[in-house]
Amino acid sequence: MKKLCFIFVLIFSLGFSQTKLEKKPIQGFYFSPEASVGFNLSNIIASDRDKRSHPENQYMTYPNDFSYGISAVAGFNFIPNLSLGGGIKYTYTTDNFHILYGIIQPKILFNLDDGEPLFIDLTYGFQLNKSVVDNADFYGIKVGKLVSHSKRLSHQGGFYFEGQQLGNTGVTFVGVFYGLTIFSNKNYNEYGKD
């Protein structure tokens, strides 16, 4: 009985002796426009011999060295370390490859208490428009950092790795992105804490 009372008193005292944990902030609703440029890793992997062996498919099989894109994602940060968003992305890979994707993008946030948060975006995109190919899709991962600018605005930038399936051809890009994040909770970053 004495051991049970001792354990109860110990737990009770530890419970009241700890400081109250501050609740981590959330962004609430957010909107993120962004621009990106990527380098085609597939052109490094593919040999000139492969290109020469199928000259009629060279245009389709081996897109340009660089890809450019813009995207816009809207979503909700419902718990401190997790957001879910969706939107659209336009990419230019080579002539006539103007593809508009619908995208789904969960976001994982880190280090919310230690300054500017880092994030990882996991992205899936599916083709919305008609182009040279009709069944394109992609999977991607982005790693970046949010840098506070004002009460409801942050810059974001980082690196991405993306695998696109353009018809029967798989293409891999690695690149950089830059964008803005506009969010509804004015107290999310250091500028909102009056």
Coordinates of N, CA, C and O in Angstrom, one line a residue, residues 85-178:
G85 N -3.5 19.4 -49.5 CA -3.9 20.4 -50.5 C -4.1 19.8 -51.9 O -3.8 18.6 -52.1
G86 N -4.6 20.5 -52.8 CA -4.8 20.1 -54.2 C -4.8 21.3 -55.1 O -5.0 22.5 -54.6
G87 N -4.6 21.1 -56.3 CA -4.6 22.3 -57.3 C -4.2 21.8 -58.7 O -4.6 20.7 -59.1
I88 N -3.6 22.7 -59.4 CA -3.2 22.5 -60.8 C -1.7 22.8 -61.0 O -1.1 23.6 -60.3
K89 N -1.1 22.1 -62.0 CA 0.3 22.4 -62.4 C 0.4 22.3 -63.9 O -0.1 21.4 -64.5
Y90 N 1.0 23.3 -64.5 CA 1.3 23.3 -65.9 C 2.8 23.0 -66.1 O 3.6 23.6 -65.4
T91 N 3.2 22.1 -67.0 CA 4.6 21.8 -67.2 C 4.8 21.9 -68.7 O 4.0 21.5 -69.5
Y92 N 6.0 22.4 -69.1 CA 6.5 22.4 -70.4 C 7.7 21.5 -70.4 O 8.7 21.8 -69.7
T93 N 7.7 20.4 -71.2 CA 8.8 19.5 -71.2 C 9.5 19.6 -72.6 O 10.7 19.6 -72.6
T94 N 8.8 19.7 -73.6 CA 9.4 19.9 -75.0 C 8.2 20.4 -75.9 O 7.1 20.5 -75.4
D95 N 8.5 20.8 -77.1 CA 7.5 21.3 -78.0 C 6.3 20.3 -78.0 O 6.5 19.1 -78.2
N96 N 5.1 20.9 -77.9 CA 3.8 20.2 -77.9 C 3.6 19.4 -76.7 O 2.5 18.8 -76.5
F97 N 4.5 19.4 -75.7 CA 4.2 18.7 -74.4 C 3.9 19.8 -73.4 O 4.6 20.1 -72.6
H98 N 2.7 20.4 -73.6 CA 2.2 21.4 -72.7 C 1.1 20.7 -71.9 O 0.0 20.5 -72.3
I99 N 1.5 20.2 -70.7 CA 0.6 19.3 -69.9 C 0.1 20.1 -68.7 O 0.8 20.7 -67.9
L100 N -1.2 20.0 -68.5 CA -1.9 20.6 -67.3 C -2.3 19.4 -66.5 O -3.1 18.5 -66.9
Y101 N -1.8 19.4 -65.2 CA -2.1 18.3 -64.3 C -3.0 18.8 -63.2 O -2.9 20.0 -62.7
G102 N -3.9 18.0 -62.7 CA -4.6 18.1 -61.5 C -3.7 17.5 -60.4 O -3.2 16.4 -60.7
I103 N -3.4 18.1 -59.3 CA -2.5 17.5 -58.3 C -3.1 17.4 -56.9 O -4.0 18.2 -56.5
I104 N -2.7 16.4 -56.2 CA -3.0 16.1 -54.8 C -1.7 16.2 -54.1 O -0.7 15.5 -54.5
Q105 N -1.7 17.0 -53.0 CA -0.4 17.2 -52.3 C -0.5 17.3 -50.8 O -0.8 18.3 -50.2
P106 N -0.2 16.2 -50.1 CA 0.0 16.3 -48.7 C 1.3 16.9 -48.3 O 2.3 16.7 -49.1
K107 N 1.3 17.6 -47.2 CA 2.6 18.3 -46.8 C 2.9 18.0 -45.4 O 2.0 18.0 -44.5
I108 N 4.1 17.6 -45.1 CA 4.6 17.3 -43.7 C 5.5 18.4 -43.3 O 6.4 18.7 -44.0
L109 N 5.2 19.1 -42.1 CA 6.0 20.2 -41.6 C 6.8 19.8 -40.4 O 6.3 19.0 -39.6
F110 N 8.0 20.3 -40.3 CA 8.9 20.0 -39.2 C 9.4 21.3 -38.6 O 9.4 22.3 -39.2
N111 N 9.9 21.2 -37.3 CA 10.5 22.3 -36.6 C 9.6 23.5 -36.5 O 10.1 24.6 -36.7
L112 N 8.4 23.3 -36.1 CA 7.5 24.5 -36.0 C 7.8 25.4 -34.9 O 7.5 26.6 -34.9
D113 N 8.5 24.9 -33.8 CA 8.8 25.7 -32.7 C 10.2 26.3 -32.8 O 10.5 27.2 -32.0
D114 N 11.0 25.8 -33.6 CA 12.4 26.3 -33.7 C 12.7 27.2 -34.9 O 13.6 26.9 -35.7
G115 N 11.9 28.2 -35.1 CA 12.1 29.1 -36.2 C 11.3 28.7 -37.4 O 10.2 28.2 -37.3
E116 N 11.9 28.9 -38.5 CA 11.2 28.7 -39.8 C 11.1 27.2 -40.1 O 12.0 26.4 -40.0
P117 N 9.9 26.7 -40.4 CA 9.6 25.3 -40.6 C 10.2 24.7 -41.9 O 10.2 25.4 -42.9
L118 N 10.6 23.5 -41.9 CA 11.0 22.8 -43.1 C 9.8 21.9 -43.5 O 9.0 21.6 -42.6
F119 N 9.7 21.5 -44.7 CA 8.6 20.7 -45.2 C 9.0 19.7 -46.2 O 10.0 19.9 -46.9
I120 N 8.1 18.7 -46.3 CA 8.2 17.7 -47.4 C 6.8 17.6 -48.0 O 5.8 17.4 -47.3
D121 N 6.8 17.8 -49.3 CA 5.5 17.7 -50.1 C 5.6 16.4 -50.9 O 6.6 16.1 -51.5
L122 N 4.6 15.6 -50.8 CA 4.4 14.4 -51.6 C 3.3 14.7 -52.6 O 2.2 15.0 -52.2
T123 N 3.6 14.6 -53.9 CA 2.7 15.1 -54.9 C 2.4 14.0 -55.9 O 3.3 13.2 -56.4
Y124 N 1.1 13.9 -56.3 CA 0.6 13.0 -57.4 C -0.1 13.9 -58.3 O -1.0 14.7 -57.9
G125 N 0.2 13.8 -59.6 CA -0.5 14.6 -60.6 C -1.1 13.7 -61.7 O -0.5 12.8 -62.1
F126 N -2.3 14.1 -62.3 CA -2.9 13.4 -63.4 C -3.3 14.4 -64.4 O -3.7 15.5 -64.1
Q127 N -3.1 14.0 -65.7 CA -3.3 14.9 -66.8 C -4.8 15.3 -67.0 O -5.7 14.5 -66.9
L128 N -5.0 16.7 -67.2 CA -6.3 17.2 -67.4 C -6.6 17.6 -68.8 O -7.8 17.6 -69.3
N129 N -5.6 17.9 -69.6 CA -5.8 18.5 -71.0 C -5.4 17.5 -72.0 O -4.9 16.4 -71.7
K130 N -5.7 17.8 -73.3 CA -5.2 17.0 -74.4 C -3.9 17.6 -74.9 O -3.7 18.8 -75.0
S131 N -3.0 16.7 -75.2 CA -1.6 17.1 -75.6 C -1.1 16.0 -76.5 O -1.9 15.2 -77.1
V132 N 0.2 15.9 -76.8 CA 0.8 14.8 -77.6 C 0.4 13.5 -77.0 O 0.2 12.5 -77.7
V133 N 0.4 13.4 -75.6 CA 0.0 12.2 -74.9 C -1.3 12.5 -74.2 O -1.6 13.7 -73.8
D134 N -2.0 11.5 -73.9 CA -3.3 11.7 -73.2 C -3.4 11.0 -71.9 O -4.4 11.2 -71.2
N135 N -2.4 10.3 -71.5 CA -2.4 9.6 -70.2 C -1.2 9.9 -69.3 O -0.7 9.0 -68.7
A136 N -0.7 11.1 -69.3 CA 0.4 11.4 -68.5 C 0.1 11.6 -67.0 O -1.1 12.0 -66.7
D137 N 1.0 11.2 -66.2 CA 0.9 11.4 -64.7 C 2.3 11.6 -64.1 O 3.3 11.3 -64.8
F138 N 2.3 12.0 -62.9 CA 3.6 12.1 -62.2 C 3.5 11.9 -60.7 O 2.5 12.1 -60.1
Y139 N 4.6 11.5 -60.1 CA 4.8 11.4 -58.7 C 6.0 12.2 -58.4 O 7.0 12.2 -59.1
G140 N 5.9 13.0 -57.3 CA 7.1 13.8 -56.9 C 7.2 14.0 -55.4 O 6.3 13.7 -54.7
I141 N 8.4 14.4 -55.0 CA 8.7 14.8 -53.6 C 9.4 16.1 -53.7 O 10.3 16.3 -54.5
K142 N 9.1 17.0 -52.8 CA 9.7 18.3 -52.6 C 10.2 18.4 -51.2 O 9.5 18.1 -50.3
V143 N 11.4 19.0 -51.1 CA 11.9 19.3 -49.7 C 12.2 20.8 -49.7 O 13.0 21.3 -50.6
G144 N 11.7 21.5 -48.8 CA 12.0 23.0 -48.8 C 11.8 23.6 -47.4 O 11.7 22.9 -46.4
K145 N 11.9 24.9 -47.4 CA 11.8 25.7 -46.2 C 10.8 26.9 -46.4 O 10.8 27.5 -47.4
L146 N 10.0 27.1 -45.3 CA 9.2 28.3 -45.3 C 9.9 29.4 -44.6 O 10.3 29.2 -43.4
V147 N 10.0 30.6 -45.1 CA 10.6 31.8 -44.5 C 9.5 32.8 -44.3 O 9.0 33.3 -45.3
S148 N 9.3 33.2 -43.1 CA 8.2 34.2 -42.8 C 8.5 35.6 -43.5 O 9.7 36.0 -43.5
H149 N 7.5 36.2 -44.0 CA 7.6 37.5 -44.6 C 6.7 38.6 -43.9 O 7.1 39.7 -43.7
S150 N 5.5 38.2 -43.6 CA 4.6 39.0 -42.9 C 3.5 38.2 -42.2 O 3.7 36.9 -42.1
K151 N 2.5 38.8 -41.6 CA 1.6 38.0 -40.8 C 0.9 36.8 -41.5 O 0.7 35.8 -40.9
R152 N 0.6 37.0 -42.7 CA -0.1 35.9 -43.5 C 0.7 35.5 -44.7 O 0.1 35.0 -45.7
L153 N 2.0 35.7 -44.8 CA 2.7 35.4 -46.0 C 4.1 34.8 -45.7 O 4.8 35.4 -44.8
S154 N 4.5 33.8 -46.4 CA 5.8 33.2 -46.3 C 6.3 32.9 -47.6 O 5.6 32.6 -48.6
H155 N 7.7 33.0 -47.8 CA 8.3 32.5 -49.0 C 8.6 31.0 -48.8 O 8.8 30.6 -47.7
Q156 N 8.7 30.3 -49.9 CA 9.1 28.9 -49.8 C 10.0 28.6 -51.0 O 9.8 29.1 -52.1
G157 N 11.0 27.7 -50.7 CA 11.9 27.3 -51.8 C 12.5 26.0 -51.4 O 12.6 25.6 -50.2
G158 N 13.1 25.3 -52.4 CA 13.8 24.1 -52.1 C 14.0 23.3 -53.4 O 14.1 23.9 -54.5
F159 N 14.1 22.0 -53.2 CA 14.5 21.1 -54.3 C 13.3 20.1 -54.5 O 12.6 19.7 -53.6
Y160 N 13.2 19.6 -55.7 CA 12.2 18.5 -56.0 C 12.8 17.4 -56.9 O 13.8 17.6 -57.6
F161 N 12.2 16.3 -56.8 CA 12.5 15.1 -57.6 C 11.2 14.6 -58.1 O 10.3 14.4 -57.3
E162 N 11.1 14.4 -59.4 CA 9.8 14.1 -60.0 C 9.9 13.0 -61.1 O 10.8 13.1 -62.0
G163 N 9.1 12.0 -61.1 CA 9.0 11.0 -62.2 C 7.7 11.2 -62.9 O 6.7 11.1 -62.4
Q164 N 7.9 11.5 -64.2 CA 6.7 11.7 -65.1 C 6.6 10.5 -66.0 O 7.6 10.0 -66.6
Q165 N 5.3 10.1 -66.3 CA 5.0 9.1 -67.2 C 4.3 9.8 -68.4 O 3.2 10.2 -68.3
L166 N 5.1 10.0 -69.5 CA 4.5 10.7 -70.7 C 4.2 9.6 -71.7 O 5.0 9.2 -72.5
G167 N 3.0 9.1 -71.7 CA 2.6 8.1 -72.6 C 3.3 6.8 -72.2 O 3.2 6.3 -71.1
N168 N 4.1 6.2 -73.1 CA 4.9 5.0 -72.8 C 6.3 5.3 -72.4 O 7.1 4.4 -72.2
T169 N 6.6 6.6 -72.1 CA 8.0 7.0 -71.8 C 8.0 7.5 -70.3 O 7.2 8.4 -70.0
G170 N 8.9 7.0 -69.6 CA 9.2 7.6 -68.2 C 10.3 8.6 -68.2 O 11.3 8.3 -68.8
V171 N 10.1 9.7 -67.6 CA 11.1 10.8 -67.6 C 11.3 11.2 -66.1 O 10.3 11.3 -65.4
T172 N 12.6 11.4 -65.7 CA 12.9 11.8 -64.3 C 13.5 13.2 -64.3 O 14.5 13.4 -65.0
F173 N 13.0 14.1 -63.5 CA 13.5 15.4 -63.4 C 13.9 15.7 -61.9 O 13.3 15.2 -61.0
V174 N 15.0 16.5 -61.8 CA 15.4 17.0 -60.5 C 15.6 18.5 -60.7 O 16.0 18.9 -61.7
G175 N 15.1 19.3 -59.7 CA 15.1 20.7 -59.9 C 14.9 21.5 -58.7 O 15.0 21.0 -57.5
V176 N 14.7 22.8 -58.9 CA 14.4 23.8 -57.8 C 13.1 24.4 -58.0 O 12.6 24.5 -59.1
F177 N 12.5 24.9 -56.9 CA 11.3 25.6 -56.9 C 11.3 26.8 -56.0 O 12.1 26.9 -55.0
Y178 N 10.5 27.8 -56.3 CA 10.3 29.0 -55.4 C 8.8 29.4 -55.5 O 8.2 29.4 -56.6

